[in-house]
CSV table of C-alpha atoms in Angstrom, one decimal:
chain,number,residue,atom,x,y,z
A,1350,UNK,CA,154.6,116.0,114.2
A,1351,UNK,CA,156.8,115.0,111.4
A,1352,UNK,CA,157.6,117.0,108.1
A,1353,UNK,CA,158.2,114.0,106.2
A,1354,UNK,CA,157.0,114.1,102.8
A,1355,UNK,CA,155.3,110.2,103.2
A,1356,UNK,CA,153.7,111.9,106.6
A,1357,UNK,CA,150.7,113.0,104.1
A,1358,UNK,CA,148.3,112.6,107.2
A,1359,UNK,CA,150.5,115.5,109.4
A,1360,UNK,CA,151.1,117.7,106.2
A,1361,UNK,CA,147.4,118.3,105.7
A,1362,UNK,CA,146.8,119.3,109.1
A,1363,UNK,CA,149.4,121.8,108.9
A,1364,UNK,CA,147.6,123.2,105.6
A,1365,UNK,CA,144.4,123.1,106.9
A,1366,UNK,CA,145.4,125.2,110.0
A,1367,UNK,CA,146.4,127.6,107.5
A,1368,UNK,CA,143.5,127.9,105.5
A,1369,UNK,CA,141.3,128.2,108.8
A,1370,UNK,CA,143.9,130.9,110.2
A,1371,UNK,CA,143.4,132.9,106.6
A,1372,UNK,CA,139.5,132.4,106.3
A,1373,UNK,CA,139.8,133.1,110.2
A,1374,UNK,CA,140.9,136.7,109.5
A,1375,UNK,CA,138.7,136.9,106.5
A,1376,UNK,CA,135.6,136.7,108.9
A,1377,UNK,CA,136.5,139.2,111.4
A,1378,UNK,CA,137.7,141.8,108.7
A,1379,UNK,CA,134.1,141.6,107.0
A,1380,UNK,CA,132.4,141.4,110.6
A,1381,UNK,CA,134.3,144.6,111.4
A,1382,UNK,CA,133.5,146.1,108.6
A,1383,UNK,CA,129.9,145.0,109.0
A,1384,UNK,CA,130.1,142.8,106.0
A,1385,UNK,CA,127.6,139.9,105.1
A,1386,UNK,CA,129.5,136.6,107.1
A,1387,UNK,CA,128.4,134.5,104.7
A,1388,UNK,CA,130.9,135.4,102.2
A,1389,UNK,CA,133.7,133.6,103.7
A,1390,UNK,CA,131.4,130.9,105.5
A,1391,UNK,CA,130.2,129.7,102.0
A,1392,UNK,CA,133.7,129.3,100.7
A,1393,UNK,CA,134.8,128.2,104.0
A,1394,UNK,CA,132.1,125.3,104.2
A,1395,UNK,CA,133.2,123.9,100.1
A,1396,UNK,CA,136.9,124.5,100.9
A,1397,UNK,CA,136.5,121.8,104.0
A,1398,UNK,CA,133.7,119.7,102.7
A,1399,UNK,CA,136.1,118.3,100.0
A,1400,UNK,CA,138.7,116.7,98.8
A,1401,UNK,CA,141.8,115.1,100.1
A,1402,UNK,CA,144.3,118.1,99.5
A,1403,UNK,CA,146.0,116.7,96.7
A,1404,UNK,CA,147.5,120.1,95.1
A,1405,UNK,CA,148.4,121.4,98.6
A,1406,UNK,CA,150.4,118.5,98.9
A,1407,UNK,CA,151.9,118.5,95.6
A,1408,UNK,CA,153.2,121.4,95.9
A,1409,UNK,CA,154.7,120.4,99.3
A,1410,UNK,CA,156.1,117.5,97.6
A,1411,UNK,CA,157.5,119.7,95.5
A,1412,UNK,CA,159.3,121.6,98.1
A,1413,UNK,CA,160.9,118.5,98.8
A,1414,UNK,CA,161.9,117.2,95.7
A,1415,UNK,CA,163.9,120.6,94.6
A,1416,UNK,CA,165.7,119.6,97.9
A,1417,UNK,CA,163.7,121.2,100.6
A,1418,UNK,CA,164.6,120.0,103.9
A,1419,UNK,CA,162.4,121.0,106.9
A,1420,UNK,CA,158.9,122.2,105.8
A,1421,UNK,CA,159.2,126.1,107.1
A,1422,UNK,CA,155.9,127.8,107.5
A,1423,UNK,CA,156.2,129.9,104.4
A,1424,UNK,CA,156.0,127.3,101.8
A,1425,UNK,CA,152.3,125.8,104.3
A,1426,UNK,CA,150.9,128.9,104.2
A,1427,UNK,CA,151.8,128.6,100.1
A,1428,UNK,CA,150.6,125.5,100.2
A,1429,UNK,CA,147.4,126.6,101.1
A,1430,UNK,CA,147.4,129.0,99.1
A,1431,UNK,CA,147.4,127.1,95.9
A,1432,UNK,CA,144.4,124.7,97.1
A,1433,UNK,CA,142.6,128.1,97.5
A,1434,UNK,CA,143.0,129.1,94.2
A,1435,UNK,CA,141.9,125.6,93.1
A,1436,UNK,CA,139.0,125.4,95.0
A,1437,UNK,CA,138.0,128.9,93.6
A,1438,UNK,CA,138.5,127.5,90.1
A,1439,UNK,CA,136.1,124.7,90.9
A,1440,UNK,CA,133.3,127.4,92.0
A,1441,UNK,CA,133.7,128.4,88.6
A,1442,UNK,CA,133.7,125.2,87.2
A,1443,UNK,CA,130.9,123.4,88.9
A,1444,UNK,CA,128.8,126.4,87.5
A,1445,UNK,CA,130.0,126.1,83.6
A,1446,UNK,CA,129.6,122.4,84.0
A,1447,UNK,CA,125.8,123.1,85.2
A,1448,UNK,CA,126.7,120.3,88.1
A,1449,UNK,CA,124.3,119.9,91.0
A,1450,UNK,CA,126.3,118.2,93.4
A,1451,UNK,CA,130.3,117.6,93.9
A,1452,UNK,CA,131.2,114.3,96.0
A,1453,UNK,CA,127.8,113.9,96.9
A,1454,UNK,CA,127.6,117.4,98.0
A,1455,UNK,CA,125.8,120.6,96.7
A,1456,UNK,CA,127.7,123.0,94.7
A,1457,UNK,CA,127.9,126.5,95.7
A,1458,UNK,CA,125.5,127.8,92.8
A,1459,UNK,CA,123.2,125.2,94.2
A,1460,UNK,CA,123.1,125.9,97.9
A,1461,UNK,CA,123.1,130.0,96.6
A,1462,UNK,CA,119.9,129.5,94.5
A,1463,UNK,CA,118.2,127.2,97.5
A,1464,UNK,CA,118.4,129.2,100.0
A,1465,UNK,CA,117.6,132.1,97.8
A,1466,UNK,CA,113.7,130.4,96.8
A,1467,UNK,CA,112.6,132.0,100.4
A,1468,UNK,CA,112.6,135.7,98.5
A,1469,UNK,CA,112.5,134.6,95.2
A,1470,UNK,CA,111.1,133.0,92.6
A,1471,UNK,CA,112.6,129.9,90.5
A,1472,UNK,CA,114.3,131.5,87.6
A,1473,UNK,CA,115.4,134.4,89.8
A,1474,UNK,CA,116.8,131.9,92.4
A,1475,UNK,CA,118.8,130.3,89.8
A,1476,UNK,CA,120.2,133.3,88.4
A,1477,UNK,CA,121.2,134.3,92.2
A,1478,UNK,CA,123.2,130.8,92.6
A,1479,UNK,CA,124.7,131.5,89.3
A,1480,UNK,CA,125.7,135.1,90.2
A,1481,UNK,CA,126.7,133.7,94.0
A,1482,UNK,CA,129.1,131.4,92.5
A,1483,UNK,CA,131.1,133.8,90.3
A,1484,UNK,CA,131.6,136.1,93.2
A,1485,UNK,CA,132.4,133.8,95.6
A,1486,UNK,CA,134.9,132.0,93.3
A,1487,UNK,CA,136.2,135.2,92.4
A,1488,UNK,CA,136.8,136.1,95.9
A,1489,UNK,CA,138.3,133.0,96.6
A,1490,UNK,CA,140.8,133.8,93.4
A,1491,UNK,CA,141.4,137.0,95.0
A,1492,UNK,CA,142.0,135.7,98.8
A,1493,UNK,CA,144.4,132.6,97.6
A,1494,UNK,CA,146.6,136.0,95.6
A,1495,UNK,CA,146.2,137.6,99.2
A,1496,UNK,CA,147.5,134.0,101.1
A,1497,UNK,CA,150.3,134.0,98.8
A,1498,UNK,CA,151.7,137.7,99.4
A,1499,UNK,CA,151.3,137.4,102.8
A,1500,UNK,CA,153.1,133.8,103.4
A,1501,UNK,CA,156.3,134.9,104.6
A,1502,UNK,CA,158.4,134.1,100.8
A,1503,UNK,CA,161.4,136.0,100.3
A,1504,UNK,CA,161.3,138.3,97.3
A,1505,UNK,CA,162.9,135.6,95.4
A,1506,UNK,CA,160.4,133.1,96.5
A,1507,UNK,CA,157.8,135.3,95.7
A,1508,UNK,CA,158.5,136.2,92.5
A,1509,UNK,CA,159.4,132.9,91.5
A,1510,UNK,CA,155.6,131.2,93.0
A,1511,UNK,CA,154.0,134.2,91.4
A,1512,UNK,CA,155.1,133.0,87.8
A,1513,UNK,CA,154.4,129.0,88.1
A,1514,UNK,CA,150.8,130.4,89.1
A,1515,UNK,CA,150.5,132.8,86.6
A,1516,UNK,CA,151.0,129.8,84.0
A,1517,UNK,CA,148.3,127.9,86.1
A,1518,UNK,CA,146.0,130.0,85.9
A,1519,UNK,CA,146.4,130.8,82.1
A,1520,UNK,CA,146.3,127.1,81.5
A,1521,UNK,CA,143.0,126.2,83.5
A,1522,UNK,CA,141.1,129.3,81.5
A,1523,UNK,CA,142.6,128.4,78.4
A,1524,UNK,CA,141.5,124.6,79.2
A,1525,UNK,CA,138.2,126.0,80.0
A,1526,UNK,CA,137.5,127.2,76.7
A,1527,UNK,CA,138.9,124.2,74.7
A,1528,UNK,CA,136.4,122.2,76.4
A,1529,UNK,CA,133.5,124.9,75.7
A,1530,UNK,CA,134.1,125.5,72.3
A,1531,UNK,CA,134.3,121.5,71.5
A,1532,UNK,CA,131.7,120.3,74.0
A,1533,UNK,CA,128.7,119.1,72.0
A,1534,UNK,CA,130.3,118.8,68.5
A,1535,UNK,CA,132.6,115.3,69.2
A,1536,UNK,CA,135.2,114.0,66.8
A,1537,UNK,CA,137.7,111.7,66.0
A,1538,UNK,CA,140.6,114.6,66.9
A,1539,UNK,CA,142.8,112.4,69.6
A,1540,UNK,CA,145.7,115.3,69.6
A,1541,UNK,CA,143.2,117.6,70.5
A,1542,UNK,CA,141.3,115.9,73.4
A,1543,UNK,CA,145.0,115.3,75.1
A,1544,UNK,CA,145.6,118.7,74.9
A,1545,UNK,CA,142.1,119.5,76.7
A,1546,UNK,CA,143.4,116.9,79.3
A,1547,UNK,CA,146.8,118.3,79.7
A,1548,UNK,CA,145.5,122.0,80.5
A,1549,UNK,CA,142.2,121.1,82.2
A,1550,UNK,CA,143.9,118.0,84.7
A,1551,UNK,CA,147.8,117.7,84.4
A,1552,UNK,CA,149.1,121.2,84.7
A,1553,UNK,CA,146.6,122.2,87.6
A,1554,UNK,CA,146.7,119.2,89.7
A,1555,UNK,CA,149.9,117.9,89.5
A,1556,UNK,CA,152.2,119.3,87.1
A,1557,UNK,CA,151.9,123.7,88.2
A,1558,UNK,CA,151.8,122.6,92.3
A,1559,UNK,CA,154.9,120.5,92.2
A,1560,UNK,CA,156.4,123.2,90.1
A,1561,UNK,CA,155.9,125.9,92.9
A,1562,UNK,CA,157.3,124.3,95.4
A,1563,UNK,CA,160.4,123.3,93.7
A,1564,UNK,CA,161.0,127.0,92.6
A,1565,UNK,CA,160.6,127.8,96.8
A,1566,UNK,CA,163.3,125.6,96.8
A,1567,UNK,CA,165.6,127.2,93.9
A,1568,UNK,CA,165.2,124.2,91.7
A,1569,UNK,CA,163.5,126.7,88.9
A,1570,UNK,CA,167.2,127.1,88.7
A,1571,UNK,CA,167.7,123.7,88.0
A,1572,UNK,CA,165.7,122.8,84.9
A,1573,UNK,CA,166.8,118.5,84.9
A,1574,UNK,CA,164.6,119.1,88.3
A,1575,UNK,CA,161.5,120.8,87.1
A,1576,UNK,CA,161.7,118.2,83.9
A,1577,UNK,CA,161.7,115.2,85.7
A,1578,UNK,CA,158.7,116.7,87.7
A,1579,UNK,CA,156.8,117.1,84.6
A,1580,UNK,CA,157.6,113.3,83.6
A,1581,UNK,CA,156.1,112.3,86.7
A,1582,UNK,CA,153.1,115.1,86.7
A,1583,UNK,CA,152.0,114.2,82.9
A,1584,UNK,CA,151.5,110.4,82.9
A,1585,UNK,CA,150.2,110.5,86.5
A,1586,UNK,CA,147.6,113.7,85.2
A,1587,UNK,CA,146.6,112.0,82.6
A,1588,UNK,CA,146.0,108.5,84.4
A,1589,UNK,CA,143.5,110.3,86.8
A,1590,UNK,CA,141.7,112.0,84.3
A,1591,UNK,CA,141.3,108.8,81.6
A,1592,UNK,CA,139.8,107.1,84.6
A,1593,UNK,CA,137.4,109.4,85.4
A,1594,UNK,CA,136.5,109.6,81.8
A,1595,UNK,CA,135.8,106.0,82.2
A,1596,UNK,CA,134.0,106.7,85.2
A,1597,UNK,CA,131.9,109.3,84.4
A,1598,UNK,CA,130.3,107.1,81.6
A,1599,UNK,CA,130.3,103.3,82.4
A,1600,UNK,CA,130.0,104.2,86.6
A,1601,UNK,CA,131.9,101.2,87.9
A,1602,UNK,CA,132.3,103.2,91.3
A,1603,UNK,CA,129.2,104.7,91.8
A,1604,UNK,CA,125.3,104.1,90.6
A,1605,UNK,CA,124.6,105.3,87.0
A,1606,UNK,CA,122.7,108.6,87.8
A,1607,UNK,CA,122.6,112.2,86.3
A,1608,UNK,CA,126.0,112.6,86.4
A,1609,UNK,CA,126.9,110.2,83.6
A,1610,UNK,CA,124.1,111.3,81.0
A,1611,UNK,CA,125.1,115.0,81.7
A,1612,UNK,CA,128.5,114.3,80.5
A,1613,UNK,CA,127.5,112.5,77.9
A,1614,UNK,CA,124.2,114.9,76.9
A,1615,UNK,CA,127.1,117.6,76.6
A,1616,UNK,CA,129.2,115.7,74.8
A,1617,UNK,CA,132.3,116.8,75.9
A,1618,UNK,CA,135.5,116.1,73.4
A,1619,UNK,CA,137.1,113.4,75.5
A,1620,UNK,CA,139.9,110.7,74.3
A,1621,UNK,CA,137.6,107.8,75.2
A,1622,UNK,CA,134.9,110.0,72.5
A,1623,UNK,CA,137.6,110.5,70.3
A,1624,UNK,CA,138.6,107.1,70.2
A,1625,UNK,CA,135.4,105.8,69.8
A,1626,UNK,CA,135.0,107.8,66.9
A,1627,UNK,CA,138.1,106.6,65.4
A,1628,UNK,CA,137.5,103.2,65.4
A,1629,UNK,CA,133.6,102.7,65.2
A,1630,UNK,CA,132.1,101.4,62.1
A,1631,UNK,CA,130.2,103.7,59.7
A,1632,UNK,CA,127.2,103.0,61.5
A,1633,UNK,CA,127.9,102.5,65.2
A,1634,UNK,CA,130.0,106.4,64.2
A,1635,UNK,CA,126.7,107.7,63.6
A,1636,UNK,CA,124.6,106.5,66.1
A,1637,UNK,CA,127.0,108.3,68.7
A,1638,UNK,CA,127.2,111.1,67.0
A,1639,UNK,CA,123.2,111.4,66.8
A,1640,UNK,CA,122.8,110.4,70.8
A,1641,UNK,CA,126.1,112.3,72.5
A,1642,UNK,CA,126.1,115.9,72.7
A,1643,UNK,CA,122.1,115.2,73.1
A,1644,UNK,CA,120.6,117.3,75.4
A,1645,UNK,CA,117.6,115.2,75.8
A,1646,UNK,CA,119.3,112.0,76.0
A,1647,UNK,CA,117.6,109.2,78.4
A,1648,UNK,CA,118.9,106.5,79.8
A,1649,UNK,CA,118.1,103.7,76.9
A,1650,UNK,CA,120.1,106.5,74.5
A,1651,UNK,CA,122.7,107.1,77.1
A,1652,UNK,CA,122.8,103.0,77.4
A,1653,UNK,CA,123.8,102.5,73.5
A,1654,UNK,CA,126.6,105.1,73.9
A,1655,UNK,CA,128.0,103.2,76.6
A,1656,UNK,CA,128.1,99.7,74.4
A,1657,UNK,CA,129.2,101.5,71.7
A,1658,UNK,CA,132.0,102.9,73.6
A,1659,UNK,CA,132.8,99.5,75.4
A,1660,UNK,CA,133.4,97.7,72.4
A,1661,UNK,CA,135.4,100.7,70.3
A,1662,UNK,CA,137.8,103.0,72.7
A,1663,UNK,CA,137.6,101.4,76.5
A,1664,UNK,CA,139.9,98.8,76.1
A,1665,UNK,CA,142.4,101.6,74.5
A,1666,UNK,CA,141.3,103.9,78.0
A,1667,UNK,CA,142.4,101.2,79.7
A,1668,UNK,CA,145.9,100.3,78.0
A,1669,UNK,CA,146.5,104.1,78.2
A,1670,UNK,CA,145.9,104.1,81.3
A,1671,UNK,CA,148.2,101.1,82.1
A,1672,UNK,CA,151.0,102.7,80.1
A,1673,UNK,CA,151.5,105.8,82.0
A,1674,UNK,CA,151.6,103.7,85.4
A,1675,UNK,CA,155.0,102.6,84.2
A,1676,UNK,CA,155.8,105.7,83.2
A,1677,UNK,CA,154.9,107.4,86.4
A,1678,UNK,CA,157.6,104.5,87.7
A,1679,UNK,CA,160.1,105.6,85.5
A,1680,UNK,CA,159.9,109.1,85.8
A,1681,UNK,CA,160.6,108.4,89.8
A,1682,UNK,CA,163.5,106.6,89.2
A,1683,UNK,CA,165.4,109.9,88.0
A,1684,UNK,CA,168.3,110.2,90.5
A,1685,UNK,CA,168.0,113.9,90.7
A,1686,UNK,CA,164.8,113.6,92.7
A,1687,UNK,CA,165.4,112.7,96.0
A,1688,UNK,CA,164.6,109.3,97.4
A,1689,UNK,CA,162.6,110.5,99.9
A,1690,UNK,CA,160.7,112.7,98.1
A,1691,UNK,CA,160.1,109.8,95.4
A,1692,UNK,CA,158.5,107.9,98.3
A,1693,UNK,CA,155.8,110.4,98.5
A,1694,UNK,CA,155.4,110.7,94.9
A,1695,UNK,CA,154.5,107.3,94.8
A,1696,UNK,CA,152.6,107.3,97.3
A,1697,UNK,CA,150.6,110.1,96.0
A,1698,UNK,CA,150.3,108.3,92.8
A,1699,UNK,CA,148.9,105.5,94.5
A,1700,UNK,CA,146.1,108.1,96.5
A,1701,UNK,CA,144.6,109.1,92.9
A,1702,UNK,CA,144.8,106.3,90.8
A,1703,UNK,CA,145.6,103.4,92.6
């Protein structure tokens, strides 16, 4: 097995023997202590059932681009603990967002408040799932703290991790609430749906994981290295996330379905929304802000939104989304990032949006 960073294939299967080492230990402390097993086995089951590992190996990445050589158990086991703590956060998030299913899977709140109609009616099945969820996403906060202090760091190391997620986690809860207090109530305000994007996509997929590796590796004492990371994390965060706000509403991957009018029934403050709103006429302004944000919107409502959007802002997505492609180019030409590493930046670029 190889610890190259382009080796992306090799690198998850270090990380994922991790996790299952953790959750491992997990299970037999709660079996000895005659705890219920389903705990772990629910957060065990959505930690494998998604995803391709992409802040895991970030945050290897990372490791390597602060000038990391060999990939030392410590900074794995670190690894893995930062997709913890993401996949935690999405617990939590798949819950505010009310979402049924995640990559064409139930969420935990779901799966909680199914199983739970055997003892119990509806609305006291869905208050279980809801309840399930925070607890089990708060466990999973907790265990991925746990993973961290016991990973082997030096104090240094430690302390330096510790701080990077700190920030991370201040910036996903602080991201949470900008999109809660401006869902439903959408305007032209383009500064303030980048924002929303910056702390809800950049810092916690790309930007926060590169940023603890490369302290493992020192380069927190290098501040051209943790700048040029954050030139590559913010055009390449934002790419991903204009895409799926594309996505979400026009469905050119997958079948229009529930998915799409809930985003657009809550009317979430997006930069496709807030472009729209910008550049609409007087009355094409008003129809959308009469259909999104909706809860009853249907499919014929949900249908006008989607031309109106076409012809006003998705052009603009798309340039945007163009223009920080180069910029993700230009940010790994920066000679103080290793070439090597750069490889797998790219490539990594290239796994999320193409």
């Amino acid at each position: 097995m190889t610890d190259s960073p382009l080796d992306h294939g090799a690198i998850r299967v270090r990380i994922d023997a991790a996790l299952h080492e953790f959750l491992d230990r997990k299970a037999e402390s709660a079996a000895a202590c005659r705890l219920p097993a389903d705990v772990v086995g629910a957060v065990r089951s959505f930690l494998f059932a998604r995803g391709n590992r992409i802040r895991s190996l970030f945050c290897v990445l990372g490791w390597y681009a602060g000038g990391g050589i060999e990939l030392p158990d410590a900074v794995v086991r670190t690894a893995a603990a930062v997709e913890l703590l993401h996949t935690a956060t999405l617990i939590h998030d798949d819950l505010l967002d009310d979402r049924d299913t995640r990559d064409g899977r139930p969420t935990v709140h779901r799966i909680a408040a199914d199983r739970s109609r055997r003892v119990r009616d509806g609305h006291a099945a869905e208050r279980f799932g809801a309840r399930s969820a925070i607890v089990l996403g708060d466990c999973g906060l907790g265990w991925a703290q746990e993973l961290l202090h016991g990973a082997g760091l030096s104090p240094v190391q430690s302390a330096a991790a510790a701080a990077v997620l700190d920030t991370l986690r201040t910036e996903v809860n602080y991201g949470r609430y900008l999109e809660l207090v401006t869902s439903g109530r959408p305007t032209s305000d383009l500064d303030q749906a980048l924002e929303i994007l910056r702390y809800r996509t950049v810092a916690c997929m790309v930007e926060r994981p590169l940023h603890v590796g490369a302290a493992l590796a020192d380069a927190d004492a290098d501040a051209d290295v943790m700048g040029a990371l954050t030139a590559y994390a913010c055009p390449l965060g934002e790419a991903a996330r204009l895409q799926d706000e594309l996505r979400n509403v026009f469905h050119d991957v997958e079948p229009v379905g529930q998915a799409g009018l809930q985003d657009l029934r809550e009317g979430r403050h997006t930069v496709l929304l807030a472009l729209a709103l910008r550049h609409a006429t007087p009355e094409r302004r008003d129809h959308l802000t009469g259909l999104v944000g909706n809860a009853r919107l249907d499919e014929s409502g949900a249908a006008l939104c989607r031309d109106i959007l076409s012809v006003t802002a998705r052009f603009e997505v798309e340039r945007m989304i163009g223009q920080r492609r180069m910029l993700i180019g230009t940010a790994l030409d920066d000679t103080r990032i290793p070439e090597f590493a750069a490889a797998g930046l790219r490539t990594a670029a290239d796994m999320i949006i193409g």
